Coordinates of C-alpha atoms in Angstrom, one line a residue:
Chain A
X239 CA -27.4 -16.7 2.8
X240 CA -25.0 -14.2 4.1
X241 CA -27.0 -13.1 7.7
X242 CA -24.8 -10.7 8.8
X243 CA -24.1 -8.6 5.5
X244 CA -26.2 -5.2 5.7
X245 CA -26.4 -2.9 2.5
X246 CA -23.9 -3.4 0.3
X247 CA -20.4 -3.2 1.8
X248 CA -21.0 -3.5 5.3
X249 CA -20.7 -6.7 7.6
X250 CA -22.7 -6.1 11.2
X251 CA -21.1 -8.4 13.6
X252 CA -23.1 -10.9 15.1
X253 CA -20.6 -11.4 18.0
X254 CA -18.7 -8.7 18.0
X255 CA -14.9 -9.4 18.7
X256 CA -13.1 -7.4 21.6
X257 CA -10.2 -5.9 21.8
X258 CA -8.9 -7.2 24.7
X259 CA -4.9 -5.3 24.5
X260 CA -3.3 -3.1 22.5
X261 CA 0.8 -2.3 22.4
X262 CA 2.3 0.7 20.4
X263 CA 6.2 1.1 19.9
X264 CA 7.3 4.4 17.7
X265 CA 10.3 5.5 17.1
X266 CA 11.7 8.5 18.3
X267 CA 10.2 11.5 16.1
X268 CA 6.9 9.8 17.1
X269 CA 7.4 10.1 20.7
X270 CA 8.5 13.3 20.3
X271 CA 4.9 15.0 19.1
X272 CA 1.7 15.5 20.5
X273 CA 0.4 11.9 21.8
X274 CA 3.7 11.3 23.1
X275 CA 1.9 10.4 26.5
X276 CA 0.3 7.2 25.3
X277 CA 2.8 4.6 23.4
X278 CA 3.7 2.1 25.5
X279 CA 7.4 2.6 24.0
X280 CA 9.1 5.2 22.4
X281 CA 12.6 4.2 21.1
X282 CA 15.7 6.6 21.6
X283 CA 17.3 4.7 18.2
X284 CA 15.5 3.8 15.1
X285 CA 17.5 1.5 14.5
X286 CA 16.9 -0.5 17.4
X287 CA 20.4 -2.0 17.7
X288 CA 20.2 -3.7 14.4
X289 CA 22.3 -3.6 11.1
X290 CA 20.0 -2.0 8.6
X291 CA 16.5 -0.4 9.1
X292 CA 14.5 -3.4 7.4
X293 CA 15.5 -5.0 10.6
X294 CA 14.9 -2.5 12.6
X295 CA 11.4 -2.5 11.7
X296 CA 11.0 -6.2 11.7
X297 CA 12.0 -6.0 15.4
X298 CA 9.5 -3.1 16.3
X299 CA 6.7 -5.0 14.5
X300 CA 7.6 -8.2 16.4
X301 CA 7.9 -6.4 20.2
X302 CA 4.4 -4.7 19.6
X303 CA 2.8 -7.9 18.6
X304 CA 4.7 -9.6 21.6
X305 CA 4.0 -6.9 24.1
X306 CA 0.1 -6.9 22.9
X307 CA -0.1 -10.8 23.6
X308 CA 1.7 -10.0 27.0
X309 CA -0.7 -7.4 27.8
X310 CA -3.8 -9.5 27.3
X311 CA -2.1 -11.8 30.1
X312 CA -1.5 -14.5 27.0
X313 CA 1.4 -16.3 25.3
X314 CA 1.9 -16.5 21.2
X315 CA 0.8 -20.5 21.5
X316 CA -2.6 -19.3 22.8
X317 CA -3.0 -16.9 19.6
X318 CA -4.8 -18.7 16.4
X319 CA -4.1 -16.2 13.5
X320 CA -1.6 -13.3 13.0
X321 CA -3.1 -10.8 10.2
X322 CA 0.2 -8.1 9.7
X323 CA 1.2 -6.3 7.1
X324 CA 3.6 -2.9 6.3
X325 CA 4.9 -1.4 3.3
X326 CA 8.3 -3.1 2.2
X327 CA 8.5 -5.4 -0.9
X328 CA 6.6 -8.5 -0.5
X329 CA 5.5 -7.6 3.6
X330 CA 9.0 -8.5 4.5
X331 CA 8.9 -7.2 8.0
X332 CA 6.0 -8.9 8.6
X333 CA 7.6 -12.3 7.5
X334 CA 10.2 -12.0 9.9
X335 CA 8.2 -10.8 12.2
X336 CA 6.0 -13.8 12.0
X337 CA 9.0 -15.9 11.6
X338 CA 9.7 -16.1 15.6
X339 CA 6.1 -15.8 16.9
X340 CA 5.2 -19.6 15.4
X341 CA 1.5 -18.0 14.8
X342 CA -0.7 -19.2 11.6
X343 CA -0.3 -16.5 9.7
X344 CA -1.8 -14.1 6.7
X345 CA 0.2 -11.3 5.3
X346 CA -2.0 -8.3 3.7
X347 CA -0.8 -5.6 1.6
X348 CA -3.3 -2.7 1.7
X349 CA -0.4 0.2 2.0
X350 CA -1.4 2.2 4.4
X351 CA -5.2 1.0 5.2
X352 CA -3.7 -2.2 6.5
X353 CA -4.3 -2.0 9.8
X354 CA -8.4 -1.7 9.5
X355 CA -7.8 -4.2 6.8
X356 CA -6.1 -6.8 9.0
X357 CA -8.8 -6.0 12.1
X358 CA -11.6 -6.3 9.2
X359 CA -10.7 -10.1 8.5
X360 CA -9.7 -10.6 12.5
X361 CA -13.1 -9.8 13.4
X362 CA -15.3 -11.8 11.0
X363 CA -12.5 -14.7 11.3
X364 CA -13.5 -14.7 15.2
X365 CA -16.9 -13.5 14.7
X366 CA -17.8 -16.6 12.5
X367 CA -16.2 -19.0 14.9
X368 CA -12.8 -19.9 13.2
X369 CA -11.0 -18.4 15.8
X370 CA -11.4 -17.4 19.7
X371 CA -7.8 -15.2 19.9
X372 CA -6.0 -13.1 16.8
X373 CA -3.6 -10.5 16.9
X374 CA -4.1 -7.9 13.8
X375 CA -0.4 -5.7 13.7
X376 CA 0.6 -3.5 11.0
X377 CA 4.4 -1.8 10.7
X378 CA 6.0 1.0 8.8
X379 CA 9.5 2.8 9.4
X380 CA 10.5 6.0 8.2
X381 CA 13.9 5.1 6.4
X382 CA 13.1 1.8 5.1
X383 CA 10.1 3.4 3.2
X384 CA 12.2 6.4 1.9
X385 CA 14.8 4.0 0.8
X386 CA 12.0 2.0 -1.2
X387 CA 9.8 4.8 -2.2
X388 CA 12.4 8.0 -2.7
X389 CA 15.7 9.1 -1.7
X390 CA 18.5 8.1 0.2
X391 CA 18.3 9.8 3.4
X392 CA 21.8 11.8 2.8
X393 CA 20.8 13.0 -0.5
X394 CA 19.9 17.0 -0.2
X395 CA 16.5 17.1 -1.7
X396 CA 13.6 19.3 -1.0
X397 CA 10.4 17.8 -0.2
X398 CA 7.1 19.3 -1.8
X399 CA 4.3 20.5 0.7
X400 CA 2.1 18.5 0.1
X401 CA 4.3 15.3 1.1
X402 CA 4.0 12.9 4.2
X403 CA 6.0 11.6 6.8
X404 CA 6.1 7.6 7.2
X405 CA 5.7 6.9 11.1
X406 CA 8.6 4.7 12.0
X407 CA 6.3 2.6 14.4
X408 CA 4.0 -0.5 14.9
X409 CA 0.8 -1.1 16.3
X410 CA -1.3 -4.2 17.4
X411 CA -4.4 -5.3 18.7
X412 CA -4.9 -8.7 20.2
X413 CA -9.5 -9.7 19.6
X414 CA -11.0 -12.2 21.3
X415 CA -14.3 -14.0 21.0
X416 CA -14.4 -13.1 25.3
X417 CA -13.9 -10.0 26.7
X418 CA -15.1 -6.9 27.7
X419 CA -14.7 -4.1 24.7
X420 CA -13.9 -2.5 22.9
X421 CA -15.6 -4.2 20.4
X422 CA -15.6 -4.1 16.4
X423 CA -19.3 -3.8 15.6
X424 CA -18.9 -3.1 12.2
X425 CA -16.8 -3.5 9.6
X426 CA -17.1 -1.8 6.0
X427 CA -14.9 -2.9 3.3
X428 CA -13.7 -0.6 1.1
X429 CA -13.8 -0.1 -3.0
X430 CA -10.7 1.4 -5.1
X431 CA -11.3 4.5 -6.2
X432 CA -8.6 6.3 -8.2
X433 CA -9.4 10.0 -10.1
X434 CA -6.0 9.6 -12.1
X435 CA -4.1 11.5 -9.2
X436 CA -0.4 10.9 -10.3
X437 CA 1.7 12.3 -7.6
X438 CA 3.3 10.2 -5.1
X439 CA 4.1 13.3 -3.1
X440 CA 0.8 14.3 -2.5
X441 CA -0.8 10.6 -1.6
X442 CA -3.4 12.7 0.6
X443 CA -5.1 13.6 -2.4
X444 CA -5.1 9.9 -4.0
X445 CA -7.2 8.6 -1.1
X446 CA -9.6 11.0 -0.1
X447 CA -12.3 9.8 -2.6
X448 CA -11.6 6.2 -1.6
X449 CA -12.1 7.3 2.3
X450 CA -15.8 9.3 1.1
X451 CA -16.6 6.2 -0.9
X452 CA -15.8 3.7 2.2
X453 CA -17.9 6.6 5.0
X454 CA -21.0 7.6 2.9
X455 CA -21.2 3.5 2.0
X456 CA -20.6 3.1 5.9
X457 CA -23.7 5.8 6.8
X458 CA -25.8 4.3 4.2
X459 CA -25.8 1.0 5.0
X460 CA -25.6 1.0 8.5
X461 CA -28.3 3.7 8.9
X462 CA -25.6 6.1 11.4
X463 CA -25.5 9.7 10.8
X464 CA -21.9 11.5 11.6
X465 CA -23.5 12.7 15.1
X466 CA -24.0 8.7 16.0
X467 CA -19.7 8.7 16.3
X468 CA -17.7 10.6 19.0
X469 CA -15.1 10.2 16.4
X470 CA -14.8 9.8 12.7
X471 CA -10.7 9.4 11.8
X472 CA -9.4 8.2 8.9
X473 CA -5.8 6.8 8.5
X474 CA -3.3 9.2 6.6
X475 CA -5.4 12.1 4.8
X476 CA -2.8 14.5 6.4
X477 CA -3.5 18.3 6.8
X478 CA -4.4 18.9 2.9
X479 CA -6.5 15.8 2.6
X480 CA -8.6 15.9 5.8
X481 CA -9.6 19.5 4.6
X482 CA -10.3 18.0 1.5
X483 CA -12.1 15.6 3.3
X484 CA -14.4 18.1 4.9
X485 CA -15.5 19.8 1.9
X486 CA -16.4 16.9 -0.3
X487 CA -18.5 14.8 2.4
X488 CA -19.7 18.7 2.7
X489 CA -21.1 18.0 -0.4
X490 CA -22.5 14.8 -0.4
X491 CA -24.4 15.9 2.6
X492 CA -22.9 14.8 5.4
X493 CA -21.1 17.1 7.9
X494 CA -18.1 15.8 10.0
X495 CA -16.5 19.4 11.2
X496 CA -17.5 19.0 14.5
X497 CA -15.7 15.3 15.6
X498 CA -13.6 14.5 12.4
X499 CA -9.8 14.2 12.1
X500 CA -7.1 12.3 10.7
X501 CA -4.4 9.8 12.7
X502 CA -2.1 11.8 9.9
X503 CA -2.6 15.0 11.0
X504 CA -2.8 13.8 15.2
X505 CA 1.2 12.4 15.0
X506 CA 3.4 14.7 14.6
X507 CA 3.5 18.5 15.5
X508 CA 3.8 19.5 11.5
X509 CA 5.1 22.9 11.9
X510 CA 7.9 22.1 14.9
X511 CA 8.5 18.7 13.8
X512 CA 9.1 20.0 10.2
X513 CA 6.8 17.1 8.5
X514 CA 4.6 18.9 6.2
X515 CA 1.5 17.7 5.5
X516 CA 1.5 14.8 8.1
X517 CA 2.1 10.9 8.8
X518 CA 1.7 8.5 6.4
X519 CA 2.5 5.0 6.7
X520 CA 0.8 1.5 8.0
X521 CA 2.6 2.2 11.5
X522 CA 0.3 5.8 11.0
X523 CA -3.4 4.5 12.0
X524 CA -1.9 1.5 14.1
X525 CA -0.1 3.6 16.3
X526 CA -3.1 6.1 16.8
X527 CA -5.4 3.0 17.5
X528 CA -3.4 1.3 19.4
X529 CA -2.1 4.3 21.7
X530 CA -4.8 7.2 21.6
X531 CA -8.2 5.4 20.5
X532 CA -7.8 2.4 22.9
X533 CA -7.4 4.6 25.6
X534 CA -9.5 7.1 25.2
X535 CA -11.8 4.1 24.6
X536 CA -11.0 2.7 28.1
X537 CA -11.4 6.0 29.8
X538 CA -14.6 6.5 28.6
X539 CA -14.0 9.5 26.9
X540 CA -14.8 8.2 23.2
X541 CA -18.1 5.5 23.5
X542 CA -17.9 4.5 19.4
X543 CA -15.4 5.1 16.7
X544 CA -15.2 5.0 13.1
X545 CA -11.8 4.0 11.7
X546 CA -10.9 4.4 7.7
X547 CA -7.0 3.4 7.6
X548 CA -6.6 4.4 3.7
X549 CA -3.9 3.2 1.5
X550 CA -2.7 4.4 -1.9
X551 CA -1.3 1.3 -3.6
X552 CA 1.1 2.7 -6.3
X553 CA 4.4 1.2 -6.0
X554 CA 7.9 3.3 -7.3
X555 CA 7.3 1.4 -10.4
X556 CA 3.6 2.3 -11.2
X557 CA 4.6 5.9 -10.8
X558 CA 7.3 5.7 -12.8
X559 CA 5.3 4.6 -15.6
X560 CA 3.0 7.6 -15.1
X561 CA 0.0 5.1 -13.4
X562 CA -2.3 7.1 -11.5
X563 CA -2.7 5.8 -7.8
X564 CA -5.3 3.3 -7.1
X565 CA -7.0 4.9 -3.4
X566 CA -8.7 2.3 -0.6
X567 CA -10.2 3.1 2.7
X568 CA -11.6 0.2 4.8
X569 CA -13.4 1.1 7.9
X570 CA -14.3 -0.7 11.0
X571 CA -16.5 1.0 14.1
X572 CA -15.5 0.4 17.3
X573 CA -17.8 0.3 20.0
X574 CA -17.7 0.4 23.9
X575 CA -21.1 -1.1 24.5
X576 CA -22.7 -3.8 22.1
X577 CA -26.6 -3.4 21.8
Chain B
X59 CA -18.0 11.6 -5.1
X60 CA -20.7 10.8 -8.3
X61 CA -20.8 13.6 -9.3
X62 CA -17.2 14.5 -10.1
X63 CA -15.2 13.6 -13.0
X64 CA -11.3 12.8 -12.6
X65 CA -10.8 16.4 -14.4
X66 CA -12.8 18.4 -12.1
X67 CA -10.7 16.7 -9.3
X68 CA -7.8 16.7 -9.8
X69 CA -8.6 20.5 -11.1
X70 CA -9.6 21.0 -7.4
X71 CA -7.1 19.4 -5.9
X72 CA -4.3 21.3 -7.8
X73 CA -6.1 24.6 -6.2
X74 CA -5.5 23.3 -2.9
X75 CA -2.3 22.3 -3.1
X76 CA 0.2 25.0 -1.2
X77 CA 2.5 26.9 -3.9
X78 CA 6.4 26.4 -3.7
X79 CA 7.7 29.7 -2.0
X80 CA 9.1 30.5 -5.0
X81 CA 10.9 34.1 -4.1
X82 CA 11.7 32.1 -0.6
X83 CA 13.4 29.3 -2.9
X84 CA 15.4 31.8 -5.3
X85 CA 17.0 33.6 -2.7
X86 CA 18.0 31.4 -0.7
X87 CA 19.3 28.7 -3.4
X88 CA 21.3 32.2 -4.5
X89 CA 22.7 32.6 -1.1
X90 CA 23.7 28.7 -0.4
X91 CA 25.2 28.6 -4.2
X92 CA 27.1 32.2 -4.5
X93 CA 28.9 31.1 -1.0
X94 CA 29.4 27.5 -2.5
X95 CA 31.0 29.2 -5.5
X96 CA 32.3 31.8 -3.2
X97 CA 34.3 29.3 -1.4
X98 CA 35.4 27.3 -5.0
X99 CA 36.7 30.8 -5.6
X100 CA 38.5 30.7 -2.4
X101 CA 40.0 27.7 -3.2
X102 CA 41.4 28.6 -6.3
X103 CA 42.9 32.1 -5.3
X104 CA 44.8 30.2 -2.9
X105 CA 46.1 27.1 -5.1
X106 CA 47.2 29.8 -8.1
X107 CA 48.9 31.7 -5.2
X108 CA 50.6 28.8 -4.8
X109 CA 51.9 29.1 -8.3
X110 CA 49.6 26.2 -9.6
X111 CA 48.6 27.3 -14.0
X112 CA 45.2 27.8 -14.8
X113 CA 44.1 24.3 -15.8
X114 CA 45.7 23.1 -12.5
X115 CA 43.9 25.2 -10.7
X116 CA 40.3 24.4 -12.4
X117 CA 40.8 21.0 -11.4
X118 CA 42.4 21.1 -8.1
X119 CA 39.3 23.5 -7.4
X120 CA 36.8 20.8 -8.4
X121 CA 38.8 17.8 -7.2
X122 CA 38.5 19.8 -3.6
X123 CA 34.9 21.0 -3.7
X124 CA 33.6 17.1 -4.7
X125 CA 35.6 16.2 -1.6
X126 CA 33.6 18.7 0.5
X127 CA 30.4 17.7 -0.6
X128 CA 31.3 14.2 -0.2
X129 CA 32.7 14.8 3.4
X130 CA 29.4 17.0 4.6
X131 CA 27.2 14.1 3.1
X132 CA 29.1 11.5 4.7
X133 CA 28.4 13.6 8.4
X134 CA 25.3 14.2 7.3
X135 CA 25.0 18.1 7.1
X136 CA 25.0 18.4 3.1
X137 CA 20.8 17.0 3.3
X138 CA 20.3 19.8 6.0
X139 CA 22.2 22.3 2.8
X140 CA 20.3 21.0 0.5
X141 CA 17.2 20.6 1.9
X142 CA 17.3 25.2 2.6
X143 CA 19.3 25.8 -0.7
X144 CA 17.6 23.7 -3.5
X145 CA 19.1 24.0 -6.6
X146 CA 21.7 26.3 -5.2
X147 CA 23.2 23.3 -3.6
X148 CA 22.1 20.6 -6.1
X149 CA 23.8 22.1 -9.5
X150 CA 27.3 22.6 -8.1
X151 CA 30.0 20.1 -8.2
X152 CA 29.3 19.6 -4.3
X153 CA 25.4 18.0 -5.4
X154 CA 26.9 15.9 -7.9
X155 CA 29.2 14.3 -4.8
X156 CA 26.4 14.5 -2.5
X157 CA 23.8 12.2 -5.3
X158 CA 27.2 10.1 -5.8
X159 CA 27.7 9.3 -2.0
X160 CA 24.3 9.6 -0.5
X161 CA 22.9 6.0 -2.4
X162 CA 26.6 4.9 -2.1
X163 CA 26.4 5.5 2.2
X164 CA 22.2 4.3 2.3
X165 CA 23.0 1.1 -0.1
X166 CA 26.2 -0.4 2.3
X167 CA 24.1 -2.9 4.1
X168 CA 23.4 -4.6 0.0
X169 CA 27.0 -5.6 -0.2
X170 CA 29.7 -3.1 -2.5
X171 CA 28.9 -4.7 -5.7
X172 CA 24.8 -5.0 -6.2
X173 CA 24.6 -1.9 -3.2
X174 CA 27.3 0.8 -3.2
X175 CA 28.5 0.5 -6.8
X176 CA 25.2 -0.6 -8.6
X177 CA 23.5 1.9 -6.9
X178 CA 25.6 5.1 -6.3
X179 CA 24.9 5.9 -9.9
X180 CA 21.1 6.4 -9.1
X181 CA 20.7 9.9 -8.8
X182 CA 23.4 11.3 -10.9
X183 CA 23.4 8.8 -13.5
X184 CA 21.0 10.5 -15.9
X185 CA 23.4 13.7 -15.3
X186 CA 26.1 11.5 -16.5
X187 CA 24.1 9.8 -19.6
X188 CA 23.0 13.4 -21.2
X189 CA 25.6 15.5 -19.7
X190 CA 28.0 13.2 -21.6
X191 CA 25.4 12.7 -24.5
X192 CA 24.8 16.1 -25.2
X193 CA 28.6 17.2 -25.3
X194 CA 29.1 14.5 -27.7
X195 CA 26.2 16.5 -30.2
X196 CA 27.8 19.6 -29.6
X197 CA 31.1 18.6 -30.5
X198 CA 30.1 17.3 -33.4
X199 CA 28.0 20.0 -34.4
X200 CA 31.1 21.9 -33.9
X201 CA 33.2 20.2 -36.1
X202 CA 30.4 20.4 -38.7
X203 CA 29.4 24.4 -38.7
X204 CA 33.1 25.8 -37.8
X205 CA 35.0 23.3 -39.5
X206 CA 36.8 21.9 -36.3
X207 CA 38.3 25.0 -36.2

């Protein structure tokens, strides 16, 4: 008998999991827009020192996960299970990332929802007693994705309006079964939802119905209205889906205009920094979690969150072959206090 | 989102979807590509002056303007061209350097056989296929209708 499961997709922690550090690192477009002022480090070179930019981003993922365990006053031995992903073929950051940390480790593929997928399984792993200590960590780099997913970055293309800019950056979050909050309350895993949306340059569009599936199933089965959260955010919407967004949970009867917005759309400055639409990438939410939630959080300024990282997992194969794009949106809340 | 069939959505997303500046786009792809033709031209005054025939000429002015583009790709100013000119600075001989040396430059660190040779053809390739194809059909439909005249 599953005790803890409420409605249909929703899991209500029982002992909810803290998050006891955070670390960000972005690369230097990132630390150049508006939440410059909280990484913990921005990096003058996105390459990092290293020979090619997979390797670069292996690095950042690797230092954030390193400098999270450090800030919780821990060591990587103390740490029972790393959850990571990013967007490379087959996770390969986060397999050499996990290479030199010696932690127990699962690698997750959700695109760009990873991060609230990897906190998802973090928090029931500790909340049903497997583990005291995780660290959930999710990666992306701007010119290793473009490499995978488009052009080479020399090549003199125009990009449409309605495309997205993959953070180069990592984010992650050390829980513990101690602590004193934040805490994951709940955690609402998502369904796919794809409406035949073919375009990889407009992945906004692909994932907005997945995020209204995952936050009307949230409301539903939790009982919360949209005034219950300081802030609603999902993960990388971007400018045209978060007004997409807006409008369709309009419609469904819920209205977020008044604390809704999109890690996406929060990054980068899109008219200065020339990025179009927005962020996209797993490094997108992370970053925004790890940097501008937490600590809001901390302050006291934002009391409960709901975070829907979303992912649209078409590869450059699947949209070669004309596939539409398969949307998901997990979402976790993040609480200060626990009732 | 019951209530909506993939039609009506992706209807409605379409409608949202900012328009290409198309007027923007024309003029300026006519500016970047008259001064890259402007400059071919250029090139080609001054290599007849220098007593060069026709055919010579053609070919030194293309054998030049492919090592142009290649050069501003390689110091990475021919993306910033294209990215304001379009097509003005994709269809002349300069693009076709740039989509020869831009995967040849981003696929170094996969070693010169499976990265800068099996790749550089990534971009321009299907230019080469039809561009080669389709003179092939026309030469043959020449021979056919005007005798090989």
């Amino acid at each position: 008998m599953a005790l803890k499961r409420i409605g249909t997709q929703t899991v209500k922690l029982s002992n909810p999991p803290s998050m006891v550090s955070t670390a960000s690192i972005v690369g230097p477009k990132e630390g150049d827009g508006p939440l410059k002022d909280y990484y913990d480090v921005i990096l003058e070179d996105d390459l990092w020192g290293e020979e090619s930019f997979e390797k670069a981003e292996a690095k950042i993922q690797e230092e954030a996960i390193k400098l999270a365990i450090q800030n919780a006053d821990l060591s990587p031995n103390q740490i029972e299970y790393l959850f990571s992903g990013d967007l490379l073929n087959q996770i390969t950051s986060s397999g050499y990332a996990a290479r030199q940390l010696e932690i127990p480790y699962f690698g997750l593929y959700g695109a760009c929802s990873t991060m609230t997928e990897s906190l998802s399984l973090g928090a029931m792993i500790i909340d049903g007693g497997f583990a005291d200590k995780v660290v959930c960590a999710t990666s992306s780099h701007f010119s290793s994705a473009e490499r995978q997913f488009r052009f080479p970055l020399e090549y003199g293309a125009q990009r449409p309006f309605s495309s997205q800019w993959t953070v180069t950056g990592a984010g992650a979050v050390v829980l513990s079964s101690t602590g004193n909050g934040p805490y994951i309350t709940y955690v609402t895993t998502g369904r796919i939802q794809d409406y035949g949306i073919t375009d990889a340059n407009n992945m906004g569009a692909a994932m907005v119905p997945a995020a209204i599936d995952t936050i009307t199933r949230h409301f539903k089965d939790t009982g919360y209205n949209p005034e219950d959260y300081d802030l609603i955010i999902t993960g990388d919407l971007a400018s045209i889906g978060k007004n997409v967004l807006l409008d369709l949970m309009r419609k469904e009867g819920y209205d977020l205009s008044n604390n809704y917005t999109d890690c996406g759309v929060e990054i980068f400055d899109n008219v200065r920094q020339d990025t179009h639409a927005g962020a996209s990438g797993c490094g997108c939410a992370a970053v925004v979690l790890s940097a501008y939630i937490y600590e809001e959080m901390l302050k006291g300024n934002l009391n409960r969150v709901l975070l829907v990282a979303t992912g649209a997992l078409h590869s450059p194969i699947s949209v070669l072959q004309n596939e539409s794009i398969p949307g998901i949106a997990h979402g976790i809340t993040i609480d200060n206090m626990i009732f | 989102m019951e209530k909506m069939s993939n039609k009506e959505y992706q209807k409605y997303i379409e409608e949202r979807i900012p328009k290409p500046t198309y007027a923007k786009n024309m003029i300026f792809a006519f500016i970047v590509g008259g001064s890259i033709c402007v400059f071919g031209q250029i090139i080609g005054n001054i290599l007849s002056r220098y007593g060069l025939d026709k055919e010579k000429v053609a070919s030194g002015t293309s054998i030049l303007l492919v090592l142009t583009g290649a050069f501003l790709t390689g110091i990475g100013v021919y993306d910033k061209i294209g990215k304001v000119g379009g097509a003005g600075a994709a269809i002349p001989i300069t693009g076709f350097a740039n989509s020869l040396v831009s995967p040849a430059m981003e696929f170094k660190r996969e070693g010169f056989i499976f990265g800068v040779a099996s790749k550089m053809f990534n971009i321009a390739g299907p230019v080469l296929v039809y561009g080669v194809g389709s003179s092939v059909v026309v030469g043959i439909l020449y021979i056919v209708l005007a005798g090989g005249g």
